[in-house]
Amino acid sequence: MSSVFDHGIASFAELRCRNGQIFYILGTIVFTFFIYLSISCCILTFQVANF
């Protein structure tokens, strides 16, 4: 998983160098969305485990 994540960061850095602000904003939105999903999954798992 970490290798895929590292590759994603490397690709993102390349895109950011090429196209600048647009890809930076898109990347930030996607990254925030993934963090939100992760937190939501953790909360759901925690709630299910409590039942």
Coordinates of N, CA and C in Angstrom, one line a residue:
M1 N 0.8 -1.2 0.0 CA 0.0 0.0 0.0 C 0.9 1.3 0.0
S2 N 1.9 1.2 0.8 CA 2.8 2.4 0.9 C 3.5 2.7 -0.4
S3 N 3.8 1.7 -1.2 CA 4.5 1.9 -2.4 C 3.6 2.6 -3.4
V4 N 2.3 2.2 -3.4 CA 1.3 2.8 -4.3 C 1.1 4.3 -3.8
F5 N 1.1 4.5 -2.5 CA 1.0 5.9 -2.0 C 2.2 6.8 -2.4
D6 N 3.4 6.2 -2.3 CA 4.6 6.9 -2.7 C 4.6 7.3 -4.2
H7 N 4.1 6.3 -5.0 CA 4.0 6.5 -6.4 C 3.1 7.6 -6.7
G8 N 1.9 7.6 -6.0 CA 0.9 8.7 -6.2 C 1.5 10.1 -5.8
I9 N 2.3 10.1 -4.8 CA 2.9 11.4 -4.4 C 3.9 11.9 -5.5
A10 N 4.7 10.9 -6.0 CA 5.7 11.2 -7.0 C 5.0 11.8 -8.3
S11 N 3.9 11.1 -8.7 CA 3.1 11.5 -9.9 C 2.5 12.9 -9.7
F12 N 2.0 13.1 -8.5 CA 1.4 14.3 -8.1 C 2.4 15.5 -8.2
A13 N 3.6 15.2 -7.7 CA 4.7 16.2 -7.7 C 5.0 16.6 -9.2
E14 N 5.1 15.6 -10.0 CA 5.4 15.8 -11.5 C 4.3 16.7 -12.1
L15 N 3.0 16.3 -11.8 CA 1.9 17.0 -12.4 C 1.9 18.5 -11.9
R16 N 2.2 18.6 -10.6 CA 2.2 20.0 -10.0 C 3.3 20.8 -10.7
C17 N 4.4 20.3 -10.9 CA 5.5 21.0 -11.6 C 5.0 21.4 -13.0
R18 N 4.3 20.5 -13.7 CA 3.9 20.8 -15.1 C 2.8 21.8 -15.2
N19 N 1.8 21.6 -14.4 CA 0.5 22.4 -14.6 C 0.2 23.3 -13.4
G20 N 1.0 23.2 -12.4 CA 0.9 24.2 -11.3 C -0.4 24.1 -10.5
Q21 N -1.0 25.3 -10.4 CA -2.0 25.5 -9.4 C -3.2 24.6 -9.5
I22 N -3.6 24.3 -10.7 CA -4.9 23.4 -10.9 C -4.7 22.1 -10.3
F23 N -3.6 21.4 -10.6 CA -3.3 20.1 -10.1 C -3.1 20.1 -8.6
Y24 N -2.5 21.2 -8.1 CA -2.3 21.4 -6.6 C -3.6 21.4 -5.9
I25 N -4.6 22.2 -6.5 CA -5.9 22.3 -5.9 C -6.6 21.0 -5.9
L26 N -6.6 20.4 -7.1 CA -7.3 19.1 -7.3 C -6.7 18.0 -6.3
G27 N -5.4 18.0 -6.2 CA -4.7 17.1 -5.3 C -5.1 17.3 -3.9
T28 N -5.2 18.6 -3.5 CA -5.6 18.9 -2.1 C -7.0 18.4 -1.8
I29 N -7.9 18.6 -2.8 CA -9.3 18.2 -2.6 C -9.4 16.7 -2.5
V30 N -8.7 16.0 -3.4 CA -8.7 14.5 -3.4 C -8.2 14.0 -2.0
F31 N -7.0 14.6 -1.6 CA -6.4 14.2 -0.4 C -7.3 14.4 0.8
T32 N -7.9 15.6 0.9 CA -8.8 15.8 2.0 C -10.0 14.9 2.0
F33 N -10.5 14.5 0.7 CA -11.6 13.6 0.6 C -11.2 12.2 1.1
F34 N -10.0 11.8 0.8 CA -9.5 10.5 1.3 C -9.4 10.4 2.8
I35 N -8.9 11.5 3.4 CA -8.8 11.6 4.8 C -10.2 11.5 5.4
Y36 N -11.1 12.3 4.9 CA -12.5 12.3 5.3 C -13.1 10.9 5.3
L37 N -12.9 10.1 4.2 CA -13.3 8.8 4.0 C -12.7 7.9 5.1
S38 N -11.4 8.0 5.3 CA -10.7 7.2 6.3 C -11.3 7.4 7.7
I39 N -11.5 8.6 8.0 CA -12.1 9.0 9.4 C -13.5 8.4 9.5
S40 N -14.3 8.6 8.4 CA -15.7 8.1 8.4 C -15.7 6.5 8.6
C41 N -14.8 5.8 7.9 CA -14.7 4.4 8.0 C -14.3 4.0 9.4
C42 N -13.4 4.7 10.0 CA -12.9 4.4 11.4 C -14.1 4.6 12.4
I43 N -14.8 5.7 12.2 CA -16.0 5.9 13.1 C -17.0 4.9 12.9
L44 N -17.4 4.5 11.7 CA -18.4 3.5 11.4 C -17.9 2.2 12.0
T45 N -16.7 1.8 11.8 CA -16.1 0.5 12.4 C -16.2 0.5 13.9
F46 N -15.9 1.7 14.5 CA -15.9 1.8 15.9 C -17.4 1.6 16.5
Q47 N -18.3 2.3 15.8 CA -19.7 2.2 16.2 C -20.3 0.7 16.0
V48 N -19.9 0.1 14.9 CA -20.4 -1.3 14.7 C -19.8 -2.2 15.7
A49 N -18.5 -2.0 16.1 CA -17.8 -2.8 17.1 C -18.5 -2.7 18.5
N50 N -19.1 -1.5 18.7 CA -19.7 -1.2 20.0 C -21.0 -1.9 20.2
F51 N -21.7 -2.3 19.1 CA -23.0 -2.9 19.1 C -22.9 -4.4 19.5

